PDB file of C-alpha atoms in Angstrom:
ATOM      1  CA  MET A   1     158.294-125.835 -35.736  1.00  0.00           C
ATOM      2  CA  LYS A   2     158.031-123.538 -38.556  1.00  0.00           C
ATOM      3  CA  GLU A   3     160.326-120.941 -36.813  1.00  0.00           C
ATOM      4  CA  THR A   4     163.385-123.436 -36.805  1.00  0.00           C
ATOM      5  CA  THR A   5     162.807-124.088 -40.659  1.00  0.00           C
ATOM      6  CA  ASP A   6     162.632-120.183 -41.305  1.00  0.00           C
ATOM      7  CA  ARG A   7     166.001-119.461 -39.690  1.00  0.00           C
ATOM      8  CA  GLU A   8     168.536-118.792 -42.102  1.00  0.00           C
ATOM      9  CA  PRO A   9     170.878-121.578 -42.736  1.00  0.00           C
ATOM     10  CA  THR A  10     174.328-121.676 -41.057  1.00  0.00           C
ATOM     11  CA  SER A  11     176.832-123.154 -43.791  1.00  0.00           C
ATOM     12  CA  ILE A  12     179.851-125.055 -42.937  1.00  0.00           C
ATOM     13  CA  THR A  13     182.535-123.695 -44.512  1.00  0.00           C
ATOM     14  CA  ASP A  14     185.412-123.693 -41.726  1.00  0.00           C
ATOM     15  CA  ASN A  15     188.289-126.307 -41.823  1.00  0.00           C
ATOM     16  CA  VAL A  16     186.907-128.031 -45.163  1.00  0.00           C
ATOM     17  CA  GLN A  17     189.187-130.820 -46.278  1.00  0.00           C
ATOM     18  CA  LEU A  18     188.625-132.022 -50.149  1.00  0.00           C
ATOM     19  CA  SER A  19     190.187-134.709 -51.550  1.00  0.00           C
ATOM     20  CA  LEU A  20     190.019-137.199 -54.702  1.00  0.00           C
ATOM     21  CA  VAL A  21     189.354-140.857 -53.370  1.00  0.00           C
ATOM     22  CA  GLU A  22     187.984-142.664 -56.338  1.00  0.00           C
ATOM     23  CA  ASN A  23     189.684-141.776 -59.684  1.00  0.00           C
ATOM     24  CA  GLY A  24     188.621-144.692 -62.347  1.00  0.00           C
ATOM     25  CA  ASN A  25     187.176-144.945 -65.897  1.00  0.00           C
ATOM     26  CA  LEU A  26     183.769-144.889 -65.037  1.00  0.00           C
ATOM     27  CA  ARG A  27     183.478-143.154 -61.599  1.00  0.00           C
ATOM     28  CA  ARG A  28     185.360-140.407 -60.151  1.00  0.00           C
ATOM     29  CA  THR A  29     184.771-139.507 -55.938  1.00  0.00           C
ATOM     30  CA  LEU A  30     185.374-136.331 -53.943  1.00  0.00           C
ATOM     31  CA  CYS A  31     185.502-136.747 -50.493  1.00  0.00           C
ATOM     32  CA  ILE A  32     184.530-133.397 -48.270  1.00  0.00           C
ATOM     33  CA  GLU A  33     185.701-133.405 -44.624  1.00  0.00           C
ATOM     34  CA  LYS A  34     183.430-131.031 -42.518  1.00  0.00           C
ATOM     35  CA  HIS A  35     183.353-129.887 -38.667  1.00  0.00           C
ATOM     36  CA  HIS A  36     180.945-128.314 -36.665  1.00  0.00           C
ATOM     37  CA  ASP A  37     180.829-127.988 -33.236  1.00  0.00           C
ATOM     38  CA  PRO A  38     181.394-131.480 -32.171  1.00  0.00           C
ATOM     39  CA  SER A  39     179.955-133.182 -34.999  1.00  0.00           C
ATOM     40  CA  VAL A  40     181.989-134.357 -38.226  1.00  0.00           C
ATOM     41  CA  PHE A  41     180.689-134.396 -41.707  1.00  0.00           C
ATOM     42  CA  ARG A  42     182.175-136.972 -44.560  1.00  0.00           C
ATOM     43  CA  GLN A  43     180.234-136.487 -47.895  1.00  0.00           C
ATOM     44  CA  TYR A  44     181.083-138.446 -50.792  1.00  0.00           C
ATOM     45  CA  ILE A  45     180.299-136.885 -53.793  1.00  0.00           C
ATOM     46  CA  ARG A  46     180.299-139.425 -56.829  1.00  0.00           C
ATOM     47  CA  LEU A  47     180.014-138.308 -60.688  1.00  0.00           C
ATOM     48  CA  TYR A  48     179.895-141.305 -63.051  1.00  0.00           C
ATOM     49  CA  GLU A  49     180.394-141.400 -67.056  1.00  0.00           C
ATOM     50  CA  GLY A  50     178.305-143.767 -69.527  1.00  0.00           C
ATOM     51  CA  SER A  51     174.750-144.455 -68.812  1.00  0.00           C
ATOM     52  CA  ARG A  52     174.609-142.806 -65.681  1.00  0.00           C
ATOM     53  CA  ALA A  53     176.866-139.486 -66.425  1.00  0.00           C
ATOM     54  CA  GLU A  54     173.587-137.781 -65.623  1.00  0.00           C
ATOM     55  CA  ARG A  55     173.321-138.623 -61.842  1.00  0.00           C
ATOM     56  CA  ILE A  56     174.977-137.546 -59.088  1.00  0.00           C
ATOM     57  CA  ASP A  57     175.441-139.200 -55.749  1.00  0.00           C
ATOM     58  CA  PHE A  58     176.003-138.303 -52.338  1.00  0.00           C
ATOM     59  CA  TYR A  59     177.053-140.462 -50.180  1.00  0.00           C
ATOM     60  CA  ASN A  60     177.055-139.141 -46.307  1.00  0.00           C
ATOM     61  CA  GLU A  61     179.049-140.527 -43.151  1.00  0.00           C
ATOM     62  CA  ILE A  62     177.920-138.242 -40.407  1.00  0.00           C
ATOM     63  CA  ASP A  63     178.907-138.480 -36.177  1.00  0.00           C
ATOM     64  CA  TRP A  64     176.258-136.410 -35.154  1.00  0.00           C
ATOM     65  CA  GLN A  65     176.838-134.825 -31.764  1.00  0.00           C
ATOM     66  CA  SER A  66     175.305-131.293 -32.126  1.00  0.00           C
ATOM     67  CA  THR A  67     171.962-130.423 -29.667  1.00  0.00           C
ATOM     68  CA  ASN A  68     169.177-128.395 -30.732  1.00  0.00           C
ATOM     69  CA  ALA A  69     169.948-128.586 -34.206  1.00  0.00           C
ATOM     70  CA  LEU A  70     168.095-129.208 -37.459  1.00  0.00           C
ATOM     71  CA  LEU A  71     170.492-130.600 -40.706  1.00  0.00           C
ATOM     72  CA  LYS A  72     169.135-130.212 -43.604  1.00  0.00           C
ATOM     73  CA  ALA A  73     170.648-130.692 -47.599  1.00  0.00           C
ATOM     74  CA  GLU A  74     169.416-127.899 -49.514  1.00  0.00           C
ATOM     75  CA  PHE A  75     169.374-127.856 -53.181  1.00  0.00           C
ATOM     76  CA  PRO A  76     168.677-124.618 -55.039  1.00  0.00           C
ATOM     77  CA  LEU A  77     167.748-125.145 -58.627  1.00  0.00           C
ATOM     78  CA  ASN A  78     167.477-123.118 -61.256  1.00  0.00           C
ATOM     79  CA  ILE A  79     163.564-124.412 -62.035  1.00  0.00           C
ATOM     80  CA  GLU A  80     160.983-122.351 -61.326  1.00  0.00           C
ATOM     81  CA  ASN A  81     157.561-123.673 -59.628  1.00  0.00           C
ATOM     82  CA  GLU A  82     155.526-123.005 -56.474  1.00  0.00           C
ATOM     83  CA  LYS A  83     154.556-127.044 -57.017  1.00  0.00           C
ATOM     84  CA  ALA A  84     157.027-129.741 -56.283  1.00  0.00           C
ATOM     85  CA  THR A  85     155.997-133.541 -56.821  1.00  0.00           C
ATOM     86  CA  TYR A  86     156.749-136.051 -53.571  1.00  0.00           C
ATOM     87  CA  ASP A  87     156.844-139.632 -53.560  1.00  0.00           C
ATOM     88  CA  LEU A  88     153.958-141.359 -50.785  1.00  0.00           C
ATOM     89  CA  GLY A  89     154.925-144.744 -51.573  1.00  0.00           C
ATOM     90  CA  ILE A  90     151.365-145.589 -52.758  1.00  0.00           C
ATOM     91  CA  GLY A  91     151.420-142.391 -55.245  1.00  0.00           C
ATOM     92  CA  SER A  92     152.358-138.735 -55.470  1.00  0.00           C
ATOM     93  CA  VAL A  93     151.216-135.665 -54.094  1.00  0.00           C
ATOM     94  CA  GLN A  94     151.941-132.011 -55.067  1.00  0.00           C
ATOM     95  CA  ARG A  95     152.414-129.569 -52.520  1.00  0.00           C
ATOM     96  CA  PRO A  96     153.128-125.866 -52.885  1.00  0.00           C
ATOM     97  CA  ASN A  97     155.695-123.684 -51.047  1.00  0.00           C
ATOM     98  CA  ASN A  98     156.260-123.513 -46.924  1.00  0.00           C
ATOM     99  CA  THR A  99     153.208-122.115 -45.519  1.00  0.00           C
ATOM    100  CA  LEU A 100     152.204-121.473 -41.942  1.00  0.00           C
ATOM    101  CA  THR A 101     150.677-124.716 -41.315  1.00  0.00           C
ATOM    102  CA  ALA A 102     152.150-126.824 -43.897  1.00  0.00           C
ATOM    103  CA  TYR A 103     156.271-126.605 -44.049  1.00  0.00           C
ATOM    104  CA  GLU A 104     157.214-130.221 -43.731  1.00  0.00           C
ATOM    105  CA  VAL A 105     156.077-132.496 -46.062  1.00  0.00           C
ATOM    106  CA  TYR A 106     156.115-136.378 -45.715  1.00  0.00           C
ATOM    107  CA  ALA A 107     157.855-138.153 -49.086  1.00  0.00           C
ATOM    108  CA  GLN A 108     159.260-141.605 -49.112  1.00  0.00           C
ATOM    109  CA  GLN A 109     162.128-142.022 -51.727  1.00  0.00           C
ATOM    110  CA  TRP A 110     161.984-138.820 -54.015  1.00  0.00           C
ATOM    111  CA  ALA A 111     160.632-135.163 -54.604  1.00  0.00           C
ATOM    112  CA  ASP A 112     160.883-133.836 -57.568  1.00  0.00           C
ATOM    113  CA  LEU A 113     160.636-130.385 -59.031  1.00  0.00           C
ATOM    114  CA  THR A 114     160.008-129.382 -62.526  1.00  0.00           C
ATOM    115  CA  ASP A 115     159.522-126.145 -64.593  1.00  0.00           C
ATOM    116  CA  ARG A 116     156.402-124.912 -64.782  1.00  0.00           C
ATOM    117  CA  ASP A 117     156.562-125.052 -68.638  1.00  0.00           C
ATOM    118  CA  GLY A 118     157.385-129.055 -67.966  1.00  0.00           C
ATOM    119  CA  SER A 119     160.637-128.652 -69.850  1.00  0.00           C
ATOM    120  CA  TYR A 120     163.005-129.098 -67.410  1.00  0.00           C
ATOM    121  CA  GLY A 121     162.998-130.919 -64.029  1.00  0.00           C
ATOM    122  CA  VAL A 122     165.019-132.639 -61.181  1.00  0.00           C
ATOM    123  CA  SER A 123     164.468-135.113 -58.862  1.00  0.00           C
ATOM    124  CA  VAL A 124     166.350-135.751 -55.609  1.00  0.00           C
ATOM    125  CA  MET A 125     166.144-139.597 -54.686  1.00  0.00           C
ATOM    126  CA  ASN A 126     167.086-140.869 -51.254  1.00  0.00           C
ATOM    127  CA  ASP A 127     167.022-143.818 -49.325  1.00  0.00           C
ATOM    128  CA  SER A 128     166.225-143.480 -46.104  1.00  0.00           C
ATOM    129  CA  LYS A 129     165.170-139.829 -45.058  1.00  0.00           C
ATOM    130  CA  TYR A 130     161.505-138.807 -45.240  1.00  0.00           C
ATOM    131  CA  GLY A 131     161.464-135.301 -44.377  1.00  0.00           C
ATOM    132  CA  TRP A 132     160.904-132.420 -47.281  1.00  0.00           C
ATOM    133  CA  ASP A 133     160.466-128.545 -47.403  1.00  0.00           C
ATOM    134  CA  LYS A 134     160.106-126.050 -50.019  1.00  0.00           C
ATOM    135  CA  PRO A 135     160.661-122.583 -48.876  1.00  0.00           C
ATOM    136  CA  ASN A 136     160.303-120.741 -52.066  1.00  0.00           C
ATOM    137  CA  ASP A 137     159.857-121.671 -56.258  1.00  0.00           C
ATOM    138  CA  HIS A 138     163.447-122.786 -56.722  1.00  0.00           C
ATOM    139  CA  THR A 139     164.687-124.601 -53.653  1.00  0.00           C
ATOM    140  CA  LEU A 140     163.920-128.238 -51.839  1.00  0.00           C
ATOM    141  CA  ARG A 141     165.021-129.081 -48.784  1.00  0.00           C
ATOM    142  CA  LEU A 142     165.578-132.680 -47.439  1.00  0.00           C
ATOM    143  CA  THR A 143     165.491-133.289 -43.722  1.00  0.00           C
ATOM    144  CA  LEU A 144     168.532-134.965 -42.602  1.00  0.00           C
ATOM    145  CA  LEU A 145     169.140-135.158 -38.812  1.00  0.00           C
ATOM    146  CA  HIS A 146     166.989-133.436 -36.159  1.00  0.00           C
ATOM    147  CA  ILE A 147     167.347-133.234 -32.199  1.00  0.00           C
ATOM    148  CA  PRO A 148     164.886-130.373 -31.050  1.00  0.00           C
ATOM    149  CA  ALA A 149     165.112-128.839 -27.882  1.00  0.00           C
ATOM    150  CA  THR A 150     163.360-130.763 -25.596  1.00  0.00           C
ATOM    151  CA  ARG A 151     161.915-130.086 -21.906  1.00  0.00           C
ATOM    152  CA  ILE A 152     164.538-130.378 -18.801  1.00  0.00           C
ATOM    153  CA  ASN A 153     164.479-134.169 -17.503  1.00  0.00           C
ATOM    154  CA  TYR A 154     162.919-135.224 -21.149  1.00  0.00           C
ATOM    155  CA  THR A 155     163.584-139.007 -21.137  1.00  0.00           C
ATOM    156  CA  TYR A 156     165.025-138.868 -24.517  1.00  0.00           C
ATOM    157  CA  GLN A 157     166.398-135.281 -24.516  1.00  0.00           C
ATOM    158  CA  ASN A 158     169.201-134.590 -27.020  1.00  0.00           C
ATOM    159  CA  ARG A 159     169.128-138.511 -28.097  1.00  0.00           C
ATOM    160  CA  GLN A 160     166.793-138.779 -31.003  1.00  0.00           C
ATOM    161  CA  ASP A 161     169.757-138.752 -33.716  1.00  0.00           C
ATOM    162  CA  PHE A 162     172.877-138.681 -31.920  1.00  0.00           C
ATOM    163  CA  GLY A 163     175.458-140.934 -33.205  1.00  0.00           C
ATOM    164  CA  PHE A 164     177.002-142.292 -36.661  1.00  0.00           C
ATOM    165  CA  HIS A 165     174.792-142.064 -39.526  1.00  0.00           C
ATOM    166  CA  CYS A 166     175.116-143.298 -43.034  1.00  0.00           C
ATOM    167  CA  PHE A 167     173.035-142.352 -46.149  1.00  0.00           C
ATOM    168  CA  THR A 168     172.892-141.536 -49.631  1.00  0.00           C
ATOM    169  CA  TYR A 169     170.968-139.010 -52.075  1.00  0.00           C
ATOM    170  CA  SER A 170     171.533-138.631 -55.414  1.00  0.00           C
ATOM    171  CA  LEU A 171     170.314-135.768 -58.003  1.00  0.00           C
ATOM    172  CA  LEU A 172     168.686-136.915 -61.416  1.00  0.00           C
ATOM    173  CA  PRO A 173     167.585-134.526 -63.805  1.00  0.00           C
ATOM    174  CA  HIS A 174     165.483-134.871 -66.275  1.00  0.00           C
TER     175      HIS A 174
END
């Protein structure tokens, strides 16, 4: 529902642990561990040297136990454009900011926000998530996990995304 998408997000900032888990010549990796309600989030941010230096990978391990919740990765960018481009697998489509009837966009492996003048942009790539939204001219959001509120006695009530999840998304400027 659009009301869920429009709610002010809750940032998970309490009890955050940060550690350097890889410190090589070509890659450094930070691990950020967070807890929210019964869910546990472990994110590995991979920074590269050499030919991959512009790309940042976010590898995620999540034990999702939260009910009636929507988890999104938010990318507030220093870019201004009311339209973003989304990968459809067989082509791409441009869509504007969220509207009352179009607020979650299907896309396969990437979404791109390029400045209006075309001088700079950022692509967000991912390996397994398919829902996106764009609340304003500067922000892309990737839907990661969702357990919606359901009717009582619904067969799959609060079970859709429960459990352990691993996935990666990446930022690549152009």
